[in-house]
Each structure stands twice: as C-alpha cells, then as structure tokens.
Coordinates of C-alpha atoms and ligand atoms in Angstrom, one line a residue:
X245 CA 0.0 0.0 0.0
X246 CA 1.5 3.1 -1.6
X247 CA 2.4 5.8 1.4
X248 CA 1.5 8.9 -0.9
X249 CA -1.2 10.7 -2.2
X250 CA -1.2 12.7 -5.1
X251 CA -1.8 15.8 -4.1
X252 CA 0.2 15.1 -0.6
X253 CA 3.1 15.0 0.9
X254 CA 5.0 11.9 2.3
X255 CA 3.8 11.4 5.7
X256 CA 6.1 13.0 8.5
X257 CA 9.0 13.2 5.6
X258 CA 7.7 17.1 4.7
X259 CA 9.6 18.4 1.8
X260 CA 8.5 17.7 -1.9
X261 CA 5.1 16.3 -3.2
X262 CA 4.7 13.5 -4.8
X263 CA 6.3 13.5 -8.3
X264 CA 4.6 14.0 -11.5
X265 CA 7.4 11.5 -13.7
X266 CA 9.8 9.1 -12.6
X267 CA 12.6 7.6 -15.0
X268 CA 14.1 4.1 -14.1
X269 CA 17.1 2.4 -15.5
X270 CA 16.0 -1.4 -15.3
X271 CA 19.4 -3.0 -14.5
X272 CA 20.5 -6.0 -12.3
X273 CA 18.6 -8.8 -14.9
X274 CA 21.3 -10.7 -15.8
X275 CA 23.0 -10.6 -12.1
X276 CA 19.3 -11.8 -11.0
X277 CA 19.5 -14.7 -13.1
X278 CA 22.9 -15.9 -12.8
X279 CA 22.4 -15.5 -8.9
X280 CA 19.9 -18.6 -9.6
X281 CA 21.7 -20.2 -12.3
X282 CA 19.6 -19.0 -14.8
X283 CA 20.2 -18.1 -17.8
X284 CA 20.4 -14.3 -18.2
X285 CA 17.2 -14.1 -20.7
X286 CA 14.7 -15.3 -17.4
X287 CA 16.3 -12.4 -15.7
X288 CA 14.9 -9.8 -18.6
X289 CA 11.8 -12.5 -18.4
X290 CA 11.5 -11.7 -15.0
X291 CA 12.4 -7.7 -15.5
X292 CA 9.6 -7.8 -17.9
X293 CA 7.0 -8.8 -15.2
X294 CA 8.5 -6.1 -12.7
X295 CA 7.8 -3.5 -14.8
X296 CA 4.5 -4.7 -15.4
X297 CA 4.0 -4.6 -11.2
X298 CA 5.8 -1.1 -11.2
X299 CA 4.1 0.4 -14.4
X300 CA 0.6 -0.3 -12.8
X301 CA 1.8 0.6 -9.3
X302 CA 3.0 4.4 -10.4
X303 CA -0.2 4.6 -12.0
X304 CA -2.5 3.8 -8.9
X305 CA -0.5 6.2 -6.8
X306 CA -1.1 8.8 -8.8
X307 CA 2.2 9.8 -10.8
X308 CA 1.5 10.9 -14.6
X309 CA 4.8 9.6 -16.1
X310 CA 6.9 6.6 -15.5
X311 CA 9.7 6.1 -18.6
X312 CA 12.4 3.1 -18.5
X313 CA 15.4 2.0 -20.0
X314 CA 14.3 -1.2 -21.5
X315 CA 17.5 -1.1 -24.5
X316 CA 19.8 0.8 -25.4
X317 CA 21.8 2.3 -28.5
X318 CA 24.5 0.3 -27.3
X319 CA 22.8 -2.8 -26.1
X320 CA 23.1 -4.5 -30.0
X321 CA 26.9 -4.9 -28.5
X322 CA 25.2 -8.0 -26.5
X323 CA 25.6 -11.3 -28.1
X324 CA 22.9 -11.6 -30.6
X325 CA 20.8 -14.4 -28.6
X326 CA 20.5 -11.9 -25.8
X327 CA 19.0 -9.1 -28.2
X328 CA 16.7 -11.8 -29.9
X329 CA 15.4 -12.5 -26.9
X330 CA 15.1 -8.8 -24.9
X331 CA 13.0 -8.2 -28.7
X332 CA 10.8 -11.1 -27.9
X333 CA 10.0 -10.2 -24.7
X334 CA 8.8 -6.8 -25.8
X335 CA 6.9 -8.4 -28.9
X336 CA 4.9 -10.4 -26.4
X337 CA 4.4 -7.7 -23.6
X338 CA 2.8 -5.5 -26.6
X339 CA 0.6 -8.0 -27.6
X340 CA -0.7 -8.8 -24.7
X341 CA -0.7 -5.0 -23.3
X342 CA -2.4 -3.6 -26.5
X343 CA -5.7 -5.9 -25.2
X344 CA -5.6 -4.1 -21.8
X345 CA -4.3 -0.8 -22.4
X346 CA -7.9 0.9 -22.5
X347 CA -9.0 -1.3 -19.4
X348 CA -5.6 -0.5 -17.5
X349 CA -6.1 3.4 -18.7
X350 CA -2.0 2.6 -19.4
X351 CA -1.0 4.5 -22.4
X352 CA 2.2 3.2 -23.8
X353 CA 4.6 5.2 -26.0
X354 CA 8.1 4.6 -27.2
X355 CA 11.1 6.6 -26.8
X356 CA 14.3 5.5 -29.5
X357 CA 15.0 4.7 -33.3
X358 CA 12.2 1.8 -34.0
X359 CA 12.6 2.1 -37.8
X360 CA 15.2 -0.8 -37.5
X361 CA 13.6 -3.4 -34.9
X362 CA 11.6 -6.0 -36.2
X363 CA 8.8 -5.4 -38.7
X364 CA 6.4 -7.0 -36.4
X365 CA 7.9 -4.8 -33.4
X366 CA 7.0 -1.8 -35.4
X367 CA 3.7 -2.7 -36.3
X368 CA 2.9 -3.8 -32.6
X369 CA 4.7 -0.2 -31.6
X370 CA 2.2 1.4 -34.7
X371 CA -0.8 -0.1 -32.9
X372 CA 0.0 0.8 -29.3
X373 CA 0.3 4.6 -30.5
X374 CA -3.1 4.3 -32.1
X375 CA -4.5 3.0 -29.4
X376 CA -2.7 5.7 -27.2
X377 CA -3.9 8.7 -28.8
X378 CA -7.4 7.9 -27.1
X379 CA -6.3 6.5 -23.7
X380 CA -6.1 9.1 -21.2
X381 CA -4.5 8.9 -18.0
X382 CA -0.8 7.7 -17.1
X383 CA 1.5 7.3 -19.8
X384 CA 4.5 4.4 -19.4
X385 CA 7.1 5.9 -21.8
X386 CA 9.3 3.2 -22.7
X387 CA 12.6 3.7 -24.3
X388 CA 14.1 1.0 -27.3
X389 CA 17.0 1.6 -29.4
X390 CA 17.1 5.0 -27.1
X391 CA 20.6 6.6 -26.8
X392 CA 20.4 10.1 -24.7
X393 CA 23.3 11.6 -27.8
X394 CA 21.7 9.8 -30.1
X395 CA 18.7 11.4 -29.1
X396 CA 20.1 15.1 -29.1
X397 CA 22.3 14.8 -32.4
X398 CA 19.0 13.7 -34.2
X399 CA 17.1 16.9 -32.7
X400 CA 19.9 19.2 -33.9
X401 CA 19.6 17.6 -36.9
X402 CA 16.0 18.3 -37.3
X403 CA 16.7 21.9 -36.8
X404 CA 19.3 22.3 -38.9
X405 CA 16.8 21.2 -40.9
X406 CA 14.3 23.5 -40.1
X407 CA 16.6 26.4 -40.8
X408 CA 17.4 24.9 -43.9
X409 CA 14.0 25.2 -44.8
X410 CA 13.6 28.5 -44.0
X411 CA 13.1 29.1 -40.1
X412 CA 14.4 32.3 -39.1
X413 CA 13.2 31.9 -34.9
X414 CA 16.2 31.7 -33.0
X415 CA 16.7 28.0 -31.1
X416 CA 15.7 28.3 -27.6
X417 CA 15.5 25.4 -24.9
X418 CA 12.3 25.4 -25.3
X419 CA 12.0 24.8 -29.2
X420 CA 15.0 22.3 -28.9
X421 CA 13.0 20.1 -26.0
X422 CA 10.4 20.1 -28.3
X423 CA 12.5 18.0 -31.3
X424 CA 13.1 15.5 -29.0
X425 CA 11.4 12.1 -28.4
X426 CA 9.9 13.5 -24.6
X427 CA 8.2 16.5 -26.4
X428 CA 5.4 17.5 -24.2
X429 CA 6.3 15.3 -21.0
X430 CA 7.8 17.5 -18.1
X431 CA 11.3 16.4 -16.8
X432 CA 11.7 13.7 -14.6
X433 CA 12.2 14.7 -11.0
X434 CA 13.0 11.7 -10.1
X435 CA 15.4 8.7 -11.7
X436 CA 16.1 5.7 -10.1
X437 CA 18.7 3.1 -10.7
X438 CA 18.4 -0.1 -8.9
X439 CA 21.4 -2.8 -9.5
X440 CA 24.2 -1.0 -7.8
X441 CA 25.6 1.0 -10.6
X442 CA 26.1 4.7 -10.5
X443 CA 26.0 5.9 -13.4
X444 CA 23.4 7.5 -16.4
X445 CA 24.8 5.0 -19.4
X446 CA 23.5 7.7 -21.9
X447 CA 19.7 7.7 -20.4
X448 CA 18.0 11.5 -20.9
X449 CA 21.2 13.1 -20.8
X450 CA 18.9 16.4 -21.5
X451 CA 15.7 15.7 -18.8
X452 CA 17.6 14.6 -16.4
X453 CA 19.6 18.2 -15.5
X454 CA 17.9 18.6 -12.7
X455 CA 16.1 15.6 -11.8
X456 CA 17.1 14.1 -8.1
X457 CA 19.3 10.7 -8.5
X458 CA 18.3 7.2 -6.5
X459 CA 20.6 4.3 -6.3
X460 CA 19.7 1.4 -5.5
X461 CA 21.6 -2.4 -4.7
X462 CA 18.4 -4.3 -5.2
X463 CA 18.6 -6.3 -8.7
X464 CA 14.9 -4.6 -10.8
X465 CA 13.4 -8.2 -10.9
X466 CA 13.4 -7.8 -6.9
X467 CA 12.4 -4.4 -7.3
X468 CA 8.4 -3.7 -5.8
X469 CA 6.1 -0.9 -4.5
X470 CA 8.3 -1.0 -1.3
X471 CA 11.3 0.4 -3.3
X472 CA 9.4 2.9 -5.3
X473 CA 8.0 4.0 -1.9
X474 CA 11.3 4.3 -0.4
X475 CA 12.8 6.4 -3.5
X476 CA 10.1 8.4 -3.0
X477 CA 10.4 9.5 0.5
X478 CA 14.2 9.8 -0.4
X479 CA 13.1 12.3 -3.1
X480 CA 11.1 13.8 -0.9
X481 CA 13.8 14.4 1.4
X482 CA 15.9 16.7 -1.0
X483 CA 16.3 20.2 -1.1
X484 CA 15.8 21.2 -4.6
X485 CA 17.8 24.5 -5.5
X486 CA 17.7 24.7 -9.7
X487 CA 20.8 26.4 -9.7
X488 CA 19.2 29.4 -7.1
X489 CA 19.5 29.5 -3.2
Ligands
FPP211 C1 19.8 -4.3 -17.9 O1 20.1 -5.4 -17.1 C2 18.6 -4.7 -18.6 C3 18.4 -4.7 -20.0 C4 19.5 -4.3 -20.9 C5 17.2 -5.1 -20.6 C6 15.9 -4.7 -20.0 C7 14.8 -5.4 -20.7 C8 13.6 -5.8 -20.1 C9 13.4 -5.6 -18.6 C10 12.7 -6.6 -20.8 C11 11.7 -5.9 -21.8 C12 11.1 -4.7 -21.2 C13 9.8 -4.4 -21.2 C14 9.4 -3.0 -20.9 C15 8.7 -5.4 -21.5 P1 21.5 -6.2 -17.4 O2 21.2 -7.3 -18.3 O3 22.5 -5.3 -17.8 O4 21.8 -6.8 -16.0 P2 23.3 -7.1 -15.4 O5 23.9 -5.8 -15.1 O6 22.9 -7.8 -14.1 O7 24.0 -8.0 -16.3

C-alpha cells in the first residue's frame, strides 16, 4: 500500500510532493539470473514482469509519467541471442498490453530509433500509438534503441533542418526540448537506478539536468512498490535548489 497521495506529501518526511514522472534504468537482470543459475534471458523474463507490477503501481498512486530503459543504442553490443530474446520479450508484452491498455487506462509510448527493430515490433509499436492517442491517463514511456546523444544529435539535426528550410526563430530550450522524443512530457524529477551501478549509461542526458538521482543495490526483478516508496520518500527528502538559493 502506496504511502502517498497525489496531491500530498509523504507522511512525517515534509519536503516535496509526490512526483509527476519518474525515470528508471531497469538494471541488475542478468545478475538476477545468474544468482539462480539461470540463464540471463529469465532475468529480462523476470524484468519484464517487474515492470508490469511497477508500471501499474506508479499509475495507482497517482504519478503521470513513468519512462524506463528497456534497450539501449548500445545494447546491440550484446551477443545476438540476448537481443533476440530482450526483442521477444517486448513483442509479447505489446501484444498482450495492446488488449488491456484501455481497461488498464495505461497508455504506452516509445522513446528511441524503432525504424530498424523487427517489422512485427513496429507494427505492434504502430498499434499501441493508435490505441494511445485515445487512452487518457498515465502514460508508461518506454525507451528502445534510445541513446540520450543519439537522441540530441537527431534533434539538432531536425533543426538544422528547419533552418534549412527557412526558419528564421532563433533556437531556444524550449523549441530544442520540443525535437526530442519527450516533447510534451515534463522532466523527470525523479530517476532511479536499482542494480548497484552509479552511473546514467547515456539515459535522458537532456531531462535529467535537474532531476534528483536514487541508487539502489536491489537487482529490478526484486524491485516492488516497497522500493518505489522508499525512492520516494528519499526524493522527498531533497532540497531542490535549480541552480538558485
Ligand atoms: C539491464 O540489465 C537490462 C536490460 C538491458 C534489458 C531490459 C529489458 C527488459 C526488462 C525486458 C523488456 C522490457 C519491457 C518493458 C517489456 P542487465 O542485463 O545489464 O543486468 P546485469 O547488469 O545484471 O547484467
């Protein structure tokens, strides 16, 4: 049972209110699996179920946003039966979400270069932003082929662009957040790592210039409400400054 409200505060913790958009970095699979001598597919098996449990428990809390790190620009490094598989997964969590999206009131978008996954990916990935345009509610951004540079070379390129074709307004932050794939979607105030790293690995190297960092040891197929409460209260906790006093 979450400890927050929307509108509220975090019990005795005082501080900030409950965040509209948190950003997670699902790591610790493979470590997860091997831990049970597993192969390290069942630990993005297992990831895969977590962040069903975590998508619908930032929903029922009340936060608007929830984006993860599901792969990577750099992930295709893996050894090719790993990527076969982590593209499975997600062909079979879209078919089965795209039934329960509306009922869920879970709208799913995609954040990354799809145009060179799977032809049946990007069909499943055309159908879930169909069906998205008329869910309303909490969004689950979900970020594939997703490189943070990649990201902001391809929205400088779009303006270049732009200016080739004419545009004489001068690029501000404002019109450059808007080329890139989180258009419209406020910053996340809050990312959490779980899996023991400390690091971004090229995750919304733009959104993330102010938002609050939470590390975690716990492996994400152990991660549960529990955690997201307790990254919560941390977040809580923090003095946010912006740059000012
Ligand atoms: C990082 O853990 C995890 C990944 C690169 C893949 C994440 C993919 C999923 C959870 C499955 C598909 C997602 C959805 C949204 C259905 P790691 O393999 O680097 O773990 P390790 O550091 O322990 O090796």
């Amino acid at each position: 049972m979450a400890l927050f409200k929307k509108d509220g505060k975090a019990g005795e913790t005082g501080g900030q209110s409950l965040p509209r958009h948190i950003a997670i970095i699902m790591d610790g699979n493979g470590r997860w699996a091997k831990k049970r001598g597993l192969p390290r597919t069942a630990g993005h098996a297992a990831g895969a179920e977590t962040f069903r449990t975590i998508a619908t428990y930032c929903k029922d809390i009340g936060l608007d946003y929830l984006t993860v790190y599901a792969f990577s620009t750099e992930n295709w490094k893996r050894p090719q039966e790993e990527v076969d598989a982590i593209m499975r997964l997600l062909e079979r969590y879209l078919g089965e979400a795209i039934e329960k999206m509306e009922r869920d009131g879970i709208r799913l978008k995609f954040f990354g270069d799809t145009t060179v996954l799977s032809p049946k990916l990007r069909e499943l990935i055309h159908e879930t932003d169909e069906i998205t345009t008329h869910v309303r509610g909490f969004q689950a951004n979900v970020c594939v082929n997703y490189g943070g540079r990649d990201e902001l070379v391809r929205a400088a390129q779009r303006w270049a662009e732009r200016v080739k074709a004419g545009e004489t307004a001068p690029l501000t932050e404002e019109r450059f957040s808007s080329l890139l794939y989180s258009a419209a979607i406020p910053d996340p105030e809050l990312l959490i790592r779980p899996g023991g790293e400390q690091r971004l690995s090229n995750f919304l190297l733009w959104q993330s210039a102010y938002t609050e960092l939470y590390f975690t040891d716990t492996l994400w197929p152990d991660f549960d409400g529990e955690e997201i409460d307790r990254a919560i209260a941390a977040y809580q906790r923090r003095e946010r400054r912006f740059g000012g006093l």
